[in-house]
Amino acid sequence: MPPTKSLHAAARPLARLSPRPSSPTTSPFSHPHRRHISAYGYEQAKALIFSTYGEPKDVLSLHGHSVSPAHSDNLTLRFLASPINPADINQVQGVYPSKPSFTRALGTAAPAAVGGNEGVAEVLSAGSGAKTVAKGDWVIVRAPGFGTWRTHAQTPEAAVMRIDDKAGLTALQVGTVGVNPCTAYRMLTDYVDVREGGWFVQNGANSGVGRAAIQLGRLWGLKSINVVRARPEGVEGLARELKDLGADVV
């Protein structure tokens, strides 16, 4: 295995190969170039929230609120893309191990959480105490449960990770790097020492994790055997698609 198998080194070529995440989407709440700012510098924001666990169609609601100007080490963020992963749905249902925080911080009558665990945001403003992030930077969240299904957020600098070089990357690529590619990375590095030229076998190979594993394997010189479910129309088209990503056997 090459000694420089780092997530940082792999992320850029992986993104350029454009894996298909579960359901990436740009923000459905507002026009990407339209900003709603009050006379006092408050950003007008919207968020998909829930106060109780349940099916998303039953418990999610769109909530409007204001985001105050950034201060101290806080950042004001505008989300560019926030995917919908199966784990996000499970979290809203209350069956996912990672639980969100329910608070009244957004001005809701009852404690509420914002859906979504990953995404990419642009820094609109930074408080005077922020040291590593500046206006215009792209950032991703460091931990699950942040609540990314929103137009804007304010958060401490320590809660996000700056994208060092976004040249050539799209918001959809950066916004989907935090869950599926990281899972694939750990799957290929934490359990078995698969060396260059070695083989790995995976099922669910057309999932977000599976596609990322195929591409990481290609970057690292690994061979892959990929199992997918049978489908009425056959798997020939899907097999070609996965082989184009770097799969050896489907």
PDB file of C-alpha atoms in Angstrom:
ATOM      1  CA  MET A   1       0.000   0.000   0.000  1.00  0.00           C
ATOM      2  CA  PRO A   2       1.415   3.401  -0.854  1.00  0.00           C
ATOM      3  CA  PRO A   3       2.634   5.153   2.306  1.00  0.00           C
ATOM      4  CA  THR A   4       0.762   8.365   1.467  1.00  0.00           C
ATOM      5  CA  LYS A   5      -2.720   6.881   1.756  1.00  0.00           C
ATOM      6  CA  SER A   6      -4.290   9.913   3.422  1.00  0.00           C
ATOM      7  CA  LEU A   7      -7.860  11.151   3.143  1.00  0.00           C
ATOM      8  CA  HIS A   8      -6.586  14.639   2.254  1.00  0.00           C
ATOM      9  CA  ALA A   9      -4.536  13.264  -0.626  1.00  0.00           C
ATOM     10  CA  ALA A  10      -7.366  11.077  -1.872  1.00  0.00           C
ATOM     11  CA  ALA A  11     -10.221  13.553  -1.588  1.00  0.00           C
ATOM     12  CA  ARG A  12      -9.366  15.747  -4.560  1.00  0.00           C
ATOM     13  CA  PRO A  13      -8.973  13.055  -7.254  1.00  0.00           C
ATOM     14  CA  LEU A  14     -11.933  11.203  -5.747  1.00  0.00           C
ATOM     15  CA  ALA A  15     -14.093  14.308  -6.043  1.00  0.00           C
ATOM     16  CA  ARG A  16     -13.018  14.899  -9.609  1.00  0.00           C
ATOM     17  CA  LEU A  17     -14.228  11.421 -10.503  1.00  0.00           C
ATOM     18  CA  SER A  18     -17.672  12.628  -9.330  1.00  0.00           C
ATOM     19  CA  PRO A  19     -19.071   9.713  -7.272  1.00  0.00           C
ATOM     20  CA  ARG A  20     -22.833   9.673  -7.036  1.00  0.00           C
ATOM     21  CA  PRO A  21     -23.948  10.409  -3.485  1.00  0.00           C
ATOM     22  CA  SER A  22     -27.259   9.185  -2.130  1.00  0.00           C
ATOM     23  CA  SER A  23     -29.263  12.321  -2.948  1.00  0.00           C
ATOM     24  CA  PRO A  24     -27.211  15.502  -3.248  1.00  0.00           C
ATOM     25  CA  THR A  25     -29.167  18.689  -3.566  1.00  0.00           C
ATOM     26  CA  THR A  26     -28.464  22.346  -3.614  1.00  0.00           C
ATOM     27  CA  SER A  27     -30.471  24.401  -1.171  1.00  0.00           C
ATOM     28  CA  PRO A  28     -34.209  24.204  -1.962  1.00  0.00           C
ATOM     29  CA  PHE A  29     -34.978  27.199   0.224  1.00  0.00           C
ATOM     30  CA  SER A  30     -33.708  30.211  -1.694  1.00  0.00           C
ATOM     31  CA  HIS A  31     -32.178  31.427  -4.913  1.00  0.00           C
ATOM     32  CA  PRO A  32     -28.409  30.809  -4.675  1.00  0.00           C
ATOM     33  CA  HIS A  33     -27.551  34.442  -5.461  1.00  0.00           C
ATOM     34  CA  ARG A  34     -30.253  36.127  -3.381  1.00  0.00           C
ATOM     35  CA  ARG A  35     -29.464  37.256   0.163  1.00  0.00           C
ATOM     36  CA  HIS A  36     -32.062  38.520   2.605  1.00  0.00           C
ATOM     37  CA  ILE A  37     -30.424  40.856   5.126  1.00  0.00           C
ATOM     38  CA  SER A  38     -32.171  43.153   7.554  1.00  0.00           C
ATOM     39  CA  ALA A  39     -31.132  46.744   8.211  1.00  0.00           C
ATOM     40  CA  TYR A  40     -29.156  45.548  11.236  1.00  0.00           C
ATOM     41  CA  GLY A  41     -27.066  42.961   9.380  1.00  0.00           C
ATOM     42  CA  TYR A  42     -29.107  39.905  10.370  1.00  0.00           C
ATOM     43  CA  GLU A  43     -29.317  37.109   7.808  1.00  0.00           C
ATOM     44  CA  GLN A  44     -32.850  35.839   7.195  1.00  0.00           C
ATOM     45  CA  ALA A  45     -32.650  32.065   7.272  1.00  0.00           C
ATOM     46  CA  LYS A  46     -34.819  28.985   6.821  1.00  0.00           C
ATOM     47  CA  ALA A  47     -34.329  25.490   8.230  1.00  0.00           C
ATOM     48  CA  LEU A  48     -36.041  22.104   8.059  1.00  0.00           C
ATOM     49  CA  ILE A  49     -36.683  21.280  11.711  1.00  0.00           C
ATOM     50  CA  PHE A  50     -38.378  18.600  13.801  1.00  0.00           C
ATOM     51  CA  SER A  51     -39.425  18.629  17.445  1.00  0.00           C
ATOM     52  CA  THR A  52     -40.331  14.935  17.722  1.00  0.00           C
ATOM     53  CA  TYR A  53     -39.061  11.804  16.023  1.00  0.00           C
ATOM     54  CA  GLY A  54     -41.118  10.266  13.246  1.00  0.00           C
ATOM     55  CA  GLU A  55     -41.474   9.926   9.497  1.00  0.00           C
ATOM     56  CA  PRO A  56     -40.001  12.998   7.753  1.00  0.00           C
ATOM     57  CA  LYS A  57     -43.264  13.778   5.958  1.00  0.00           C
ATOM     58  CA  ASP A  58     -45.024  13.928   9.320  1.00  0.00           C
ATOM     59  CA  VAL A  59     -42.539  15.755  11.552  1.00  0.00           C
ATOM     60  CA  LEU A  60     -40.446  18.062   9.356  1.00  0.00           C
ATOM     61  CA  SER A  61     -41.463  21.703   8.976  1.00  0.00           C
ATOM     62  CA  LEU A  62     -39.873  24.776   7.425  1.00  0.00           C
ATOM     63  CA  HIS A  63     -38.921  27.365  10.041  1.00  0.00           C
ATOM     64  CA  GLY A  64     -37.828  30.943   9.376  1.00  0.00           C
ATOM     65  CA  HIS A  65     -35.490  32.774  11.739  1.00  0.00           C
ATOM     66  CA  SER A  66     -32.732  35.405  11.869  1.00  0.00           C
ATOM     67  CA  VAL A  67     -28.984  34.878  12.193  1.00  0.00           C
ATOM     68  CA  SER A  68     -27.152  37.648  14.043  1.00  0.00           C
ATOM     69  CA  PRO A  69     -23.853  39.141  12.819  1.00  0.00           C
ATOM     70  CA  ALA A  70     -20.818  36.972  13.574  1.00  0.00           C
ATOM     71  CA  HIS A  71     -18.846  37.812  16.710  1.00  0.00           C
ATOM     72  CA  SER A  72     -16.024  36.331  18.794  1.00  0.00           C
ATOM     73  CA  ASP A  73     -14.896  33.088  17.115  1.00  0.00           C
ATOM     74  CA  ASN A  74     -18.272  32.512  15.455  1.00  0.00           C
ATOM     75  CA  LEU A  75     -18.892  32.194  11.730  1.00  0.00           C
ATOM     76  CA  THR A  76     -22.008  33.004   9.738  1.00  0.00           C
ATOM     77  CA  LEU A  77     -22.474  30.329   7.071  1.00  0.00           C
ATOM     78  CA  ARG A  78     -24.571  30.023   3.943  1.00  0.00           C
ATOM     79  CA  PHE A  79     -25.095  26.412   2.910  1.00  0.00           C
ATOM     80  CA  LEU A  80     -24.383  25.670  -0.748  1.00  0.00           C
ATOM     81  CA  ALA A  81     -25.336  21.975  -0.841  1.00  0.00           C
ATOM     82  CA  SER A  82     -26.757  19.542   1.713  1.00  0.00           C
ATOM     83  CA  PRO A  83     -27.258  15.878   0.753  1.00  0.00           C
ATOM     84  CA  ILE A  84     -29.973  13.523   1.920  1.00  0.00           C
ATOM     85  CA  ASN A  85     -28.450  10.239   3.120  1.00  0.00           C
ATOM     86  CA  PRO A  86     -30.340   7.222   4.524  1.00  0.00           C
ATOM     87  CA  ALA A  87     -28.752   7.959   7.909  1.00  0.00           C
ATOM     88  CA  ASP A  88     -30.326  11.436   7.838  1.00  0.00           C
ATOM     89  CA  ILE A  89     -33.779   9.883   7.461  1.00  0.00           C
ATOM     90  CA  ASN A  90     -33.034   7.377  10.222  1.00  0.00           C
ATOM     91  CA  GLN A  91     -31.976  10.219  12.494  1.00  0.00           C
ATOM     92  CA  VAL A  92     -35.268  12.036  11.955  1.00  0.00           C
ATOM     93  CA  GLN A  93     -37.061   8.763  12.677  1.00  0.00           C
ATOM     94  CA  GLY A  94     -35.126   8.439  15.937  1.00  0.00           C
ATOM     95  CA  VAL A  95     -33.588   5.056  15.125  1.00  0.00           C
ATOM     96  CA  TYR A  96     -30.044   6.203  14.295  1.00  0.00           C
ATOM     97  CA  PRO A  97     -27.427   5.856  17.084  1.00  0.00           C
ATOM     98  CA  SER A  98     -26.273   9.473  16.696  1.00  0.00           C
ATOM     99  CA  LYS A  99     -28.918  11.801  18.116  1.00  0.00           C
ATOM    100  CA  PRO A 100     -29.298  15.513  17.290  1.00  0.00           C
ATOM    101  CA  SER A 101     -29.558  18.259  19.895  1.00  0.00           C
ATOM    102  CA  PHE A 102     -33.013  19.713  20.492  1.00  0.00           C
ATOM    103  CA  THR A 103     -32.855  23.392  21.473  1.00  0.00           C
ATOM    104  CA  ARG A 104     -34.826  26.647  21.259  1.00  0.00           C
ATOM    105  CA  ALA A 105     -31.821  28.437  19.754  1.00  0.00           C
ATOM    106  CA  LEU A 106     -33.714  29.127  16.511  1.00  0.00           C
ATOM    107  CA  GLY A 107     -36.609  30.762  18.324  1.00  0.00           C
ATOM    108  CA  THR A 108     -38.985  27.796  18.133  1.00  0.00           C
ATOM    109  CA  ALA A 109     -41.813  27.339  20.622  1.00  0.00           C
ATOM    110  CA  ALA A 110     -40.643  23.812  21.457  1.00  0.00           C
ATOM    111  CA  PRO A 111     -37.062  22.472  21.412  1.00  0.00           C
ATOM    112  CA  ALA A 112     -36.222  21.499  17.842  1.00  0.00           C
ATOM    113  CA  ALA A 113     -33.398  19.987  15.820  1.00  0.00           C
ATOM    114  CA  VAL A 114     -32.352  20.684  12.242  1.00  0.00           C
ATOM    115  CA  GLY A 115     -32.075  17.705   9.901  1.00  0.00           C
ATOM    116  CA  GLY A 116     -28.991  16.756   7.908  1.00  0.00           C
ATOM    117  CA  ASN A 117     -25.516  15.567   8.852  1.00  0.00           C
ATOM    118  CA  GLU A 118     -23.252  16.816   6.055  1.00  0.00           C
ATOM    119  CA  GLY A 119     -22.949  19.612   3.563  1.00  0.00           C
ATOM    120  CA  VAL A 120     -20.749  22.457   2.410  1.00  0.00           C
ATOM    121  CA  ALA A 121     -21.175  26.100   3.364  1.00  0.00           C
ATOM    122  CA  GLU A 122     -19.641  29.405   2.384  1.00  0.00           C
ATOM    123  CA  VAL A 123     -18.441  31.707   5.151  1.00  0.00           C
ATOM    124  CA  LEU A 124     -20.356  34.987   4.865  1.00  0.00           C
ATOM    125  CA  SER A 125     -18.655  36.620   7.835  1.00  0.00           C
ATOM    126  CA  ALA A 126     -16.261  35.728  10.640  1.00  0.00           C
ATOM    127  CA  GLY A 127     -15.948  37.141  14.140  1.00  0.00           C
ATOM    128  CA  SER A 128     -12.791  38.882  15.243  1.00  0.00           C
ATOM    129  CA  GLY A 129     -11.692  35.778  17.148  1.00  0.00           C
ATOM    130  CA  ALA A 130     -11.732  33.448  14.131  1.00  0.00           C
ATOM    131  CA  LYS A 131      -8.166  32.521  13.200  1.00  0.00           C
ATOM    132  CA  THR A 132      -8.245  29.810  10.516  1.00  0.00           C
ATOM    133  CA  VAL A 133     -11.355  30.658   8.486  1.00  0.00           C
ATOM    134  CA  ALA A 134     -12.231  33.853   6.604  1.00  0.00           C
ATOM    135  CA  LYS A 135     -15.055  35.301   4.550  1.00  0.00           C
ATOM    136  CA  GLY A 136     -15.477  33.455   1.245  1.00  0.00           C
ATOM    137  CA  ASP A 137     -13.964  30.177   2.451  1.00  0.00           C
ATOM    138  CA  TRP A 138     -15.820  26.890   1.984  1.00  0.00           C
ATOM    139  CA  VAL A 139     -16.193  24.686   5.045  1.00  0.00           C
ATOM    140  CA  ILE A 140     -17.648  21.303   5.974  1.00  0.00           C
ATOM    141  CA  VAL A 141     -18.876  20.287   9.419  1.00  0.00           C
ATOM    142  CA  ARG A 142     -16.651  18.201  11.676  1.00  0.00           C
ATOM    143  CA  ALA A 143     -19.260  16.094  13.475  1.00  0.00           C
ATOM    144  CA  PRO A 144     -22.684  14.542  12.793  1.00  0.00           C
ATOM    145  CA  GLY A 145     -25.837  16.107  14.142  1.00  0.00           C
ATOM    146  CA  PHE A 146     -24.932  19.650  13.045  1.00  0.00           C
ATOM    147  CA  GLY A 147     -28.138  20.135  11.087  1.00  0.00           C
ATOM    148  CA  THR A 148     -27.277  21.032   7.504  1.00  0.00           C
ATOM    149  CA  TRP A 149     -30.763  21.215   5.987  1.00  0.00           C
ATOM    150  CA  ARG A 150     -30.848  24.987   6.286  1.00  0.00           C
ATOM    151  CA  THR A 151     -29.954  28.079   4.326  1.00  0.00           C
ATOM    152  CA  HIS A 152     -27.760  29.691   7.005  1.00  0.00           C
ATOM    153  CA  ALA A 153     -26.173  28.908  10.358  1.00  0.00           C
ATOM    154  CA  GLN A 154     -23.933  30.486  12.941  1.00  0.00           C
ATOM    155  CA  THR A 155     -21.371  28.267  14.608  1.00  0.00           C
ATOM    156  CA  PRO A 156     -18.004  28.377  16.372  1.00  0.00           C
ATOM    157  CA  GLU A 157     -14.981  28.097  14.123  1.00  0.00           C
ATOM    158  CA  ALA A 158     -13.996  24.817  15.830  1.00  0.00           C
ATOM    159  CA  ALA A 159     -17.155  23.103  14.536  1.00  0.00           C
ATOM    160  CA  VAL A 160     -16.105  23.264  10.879  1.00  0.00           C
ATOM    161  CA  MET A 161     -13.184  22.301   8.670  1.00  0.00           C
ATOM    162  CA  ARG A 162     -11.890  24.646   5.971  1.00  0.00           C
ATOM    163  CA  ILE A 163     -11.448  23.386   2.410  1.00  0.00           C
ATOM    164  CA  ASP A 164      -7.867  24.386   1.714  1.00  0.00           C
ATOM    165  CA  ASP A 165      -8.166  24.478  -2.076  1.00  0.00           C
ATOM    166  CA  LYS A 166     -11.601  24.484  -3.724  1.00  0.00           C
ATOM    167  CA  ALA A 167     -10.300  25.154  -7.250  1.00  0.00           C
ATOM    168  CA  GLY A 168     -11.964  22.798  -9.704  1.00  0.00           C
ATOM    169  CA  LEU A 169     -14.388  21.424  -7.120  1.00  0.00           C
ATOM    170  CA  THR A 170     -18.156  21.837  -7.105  1.00  0.00           C
ATOM    171  CA  ALA A 171     -20.401  22.311  -4.095  1.00  0.00           C
ATOM    172  CA  LEU A 172     -21.991  18.916  -4.765  1.00  0.00           C
ATOM    173  CA  GLN A 173     -18.604  17.198  -4.609  1.00  0.00           C
ATOM    174  CA  VAL A 174     -17.427  18.941  -1.450  1.00  0.00           C
ATOM    175  CA  GLY A 175     -20.822  18.661   0.202  1.00  0.00           C
ATOM    176  CA  THR A 176     -20.818  14.870  -0.063  1.00  0.00           C
ATOM    177  CA  VAL A 177     -17.267  14.087   1.046  1.00  0.00           C
ATOM    178  CA  GLY A 178     -17.998  13.843   4.771  1.00  0.00           C
ATOM    179  CA  VAL A 179     -20.047  10.632   5.000  1.00  0.00           C
ATOM    180  CA  ASN A 180     -19.765   8.098   2.175  1.00  0.00           C
ATOM    181  CA  PRO A 181     -16.133   8.644   1.065  1.00  0.00           C
ATOM    182  CA  CYS A 182     -14.958   8.728   4.693  1.00  0.00           C
ATOM    183  CA  THR A 183     -16.823   5.492   5.388  1.00  0.00           C
ATOM    184  CA  ALA A 184     -15.206   3.889   2.363  1.00  0.00           C
ATOM    185  CA  TYR A 185     -11.801   5.179   3.436  1.00  0.00           C
ATOM    186  CA  ARG A 186     -12.126   3.607   6.878  1.00  0.00           C
ATOM    187  CA  MET A 187     -13.520   0.383   5.425  1.00  0.00           C
ATOM    188  CA  LEU A 188     -10.400   0.002   3.296  1.00  0.00           C
ATOM    189  CA  THR A 189      -7.856   1.063   5.933  1.00  0.00           C
ATOM    190  CA  ASP A 190      -9.098   0.154   9.420  1.00  0.00           C
ATOM    191  CA  TYR A 191      -9.777  -3.571   9.190  1.00  0.00           C
ATOM    192  CA  VAL A 192      -7.430  -5.296   6.743  1.00  0.00           C
ATOM    193  CA  ASP A 193      -4.124  -4.134   5.346  1.00  0.00           C
ATOM    194  CA  VAL A 194      -4.930  -4.410   1.639  1.00  0.00           C
ATOM    195  CA  ARG A 195      -1.743  -3.728  -0.235  1.00  0.00           C
ATOM    196  CA  GLU A 196      -1.307  -2.418  -3.756  1.00  0.00           C
ATOM    197  CA  GLY A 197      -2.393  -5.079  -6.234  1.00  0.00           C
ATOM    198  CA  GLY A 198      -4.593  -6.786  -3.628  1.00  0.00           C
ATOM    199  CA  TRP A 199      -8.309  -7.457  -3.946  1.00  0.00           C
ATOM    200  CA  PHE A 200     -11.335  -6.503  -1.878  1.00  0.00           C
ATOM    201  CA  VAL A 201     -14.958  -7.636  -2.191  1.00  0.00           C
ATOM    202  CA  GLN A 202     -17.961  -5.478  -1.379  1.00  0.00           C
ATOM    203  CA  ASN A 203     -21.730  -5.716  -1.650  1.00  0.00           C
ATOM    204  CA  GLY A 204     -23.986  -2.741  -2.275  1.00  0.00           C
ATOM    205  CA  ALA A 205     -21.330  -1.607  -4.723  1.00  0.00           C
ATOM    206  CA  ASN A 206     -23.602   0.953  -6.406  1.00  0.00           C
ATOM    207  CA  SER A 207     -24.231   2.797  -3.125  1.00  0.00           C
ATOM    208  CA  GLY A 208     -22.469   6.024  -2.226  1.00  0.00           C
ATOM    209  CA  VAL A 209     -19.980   4.124  -0.065  1.00  0.00           C
ATOM    210  CA  GLY A 210     -19.488   1.464  -2.723  1.00  0.00           C
ATOM    211  CA  ARG A 211     -18.763   3.974  -5.461  1.00  0.00           C
ATOM    212  CA  ALA A 212     -16.295   5.787  -3.237  1.00  0.00           C
ATOM    213  CA  ALA A 213     -14.552   2.500  -2.369  1.00  0.00           C
ATOM    214  CA  ILE A 214     -14.188   1.661  -6.064  1.00  0.00           C
ATOM    215  CA  GLN A 215     -12.567   5.027  -6.778  1.00  0.00           C
ATOM    216  CA  LEU A 216     -10.272   4.941  -3.750  1.00  0.00           C
ATOM    217  CA  GLY A 217      -9.228   1.433  -4.754  1.00  0.00           C
ATOM    218  CA  ARG A 218      -8.436   2.673  -8.235  1.00  0.00           C
ATOM    219  CA  LEU A 219      -6.331   5.521  -6.821  1.00  0.00           C
ATOM    220  CA  TRP A 220      -4.430   3.170  -4.518  1.00  0.00           C
ATOM    221  CA  GLY A 221      -3.891   0.340  -7.020  1.00  0.00           C
ATOM    222  CA  LEU A 222      -6.406  -2.066  -5.448  1.00  0.00           C
ATOM    223  CA  LYS A 223      -8.620  -4.512  -7.360  1.00  0.00           C
ATOM    224  CA  SER A 224     -12.320  -4.788  -6.536  1.00  0.00           C
ATOM    225  CA  ILE A 225     -15.066  -7.389  -6.858  1.00  0.00           C
ATOM    226  CA  ASN A 226     -18.402  -5.633  -6.640  1.00  0.00           C
ATOM    227  CA  VAL A 227     -21.747  -7.271  -5.877  1.00  0.00           C
ATOM    228  CA  VAL A 228     -25.023  -5.536  -6.816  1.00  0.00           C
ATOM    229  CA  ARG A 229     -28.658  -6.598  -6.634  1.00  0.00           C
ATOM    230  CA  ALA A 230     -30.357  -8.136  -9.647  1.00  0.00           C
ATOM    231  CA  ARG A 231     -32.897  -5.878 -11.341  1.00  0.00           C
ATOM    232  CA  PRO A 232     -35.585  -6.442 -13.992  1.00  0.00           C
ATOM    233  CA  GLU A 233     -33.728  -4.458 -16.642  1.00  0.00           C
ATOM    234  CA  GLY A 234     -30.491  -6.344 -15.947  1.00  0.00           C
ATOM    235  CA  VAL A 235     -27.210  -5.068 -14.543  1.00  0.00           C
ATOM    236  CA  GLU A 236     -25.245  -4.516 -17.735  1.00  0.00           C
ATOM    237  CA  GLY A 237     -25.667  -0.735 -17.721  1.00  0.00           C
ATOM    238  CA  LEU A 238     -24.856  -0.472 -14.033  1.00  0.00           C
ATOM    239  CA  ALA A 239     -21.828  -2.715 -14.479  1.00  0.00           C
ATOM    240  CA  ARG A 240     -20.475  -0.443 -17.208  1.00  0.00           C
ATOM    241  CA  GLU A 241     -21.057   2.575 -14.992  1.00  0.00           C
ATOM    242  CA  LEU A 242     -19.147   1.036 -12.076  1.00  0.00           C
ATOM    243  CA  LYS A 243     -16.343  -0.154 -14.329  1.00  0.00           C
ATOM    244  CA  ASP A 244     -15.997   3.384 -15.646  1.00  0.00           C
ATOM    245  CA  LEU A 245     -15.349   4.398 -12.019  1.00  0.00           C
ATOM    246  CA  GLY A 246     -12.636   1.743 -11.698  1.00  0.00           C
ATOM    247  CA  ALA A 247     -14.388  -1.494 -10.745  1.00  0.00           C
ATOM    248  CA  ASP A 248     -12.607  -4.638 -11.923  1.00  0.00           C
ATOM    249  CA  VAL A 249     -15.398  -7.199 -11.559  1.00  0.00           C
ATOM    250  CA  VAL A 250     -19.146  -6.528 -11.182  1.00  0.00           C
TER     251      VAL A 250
END
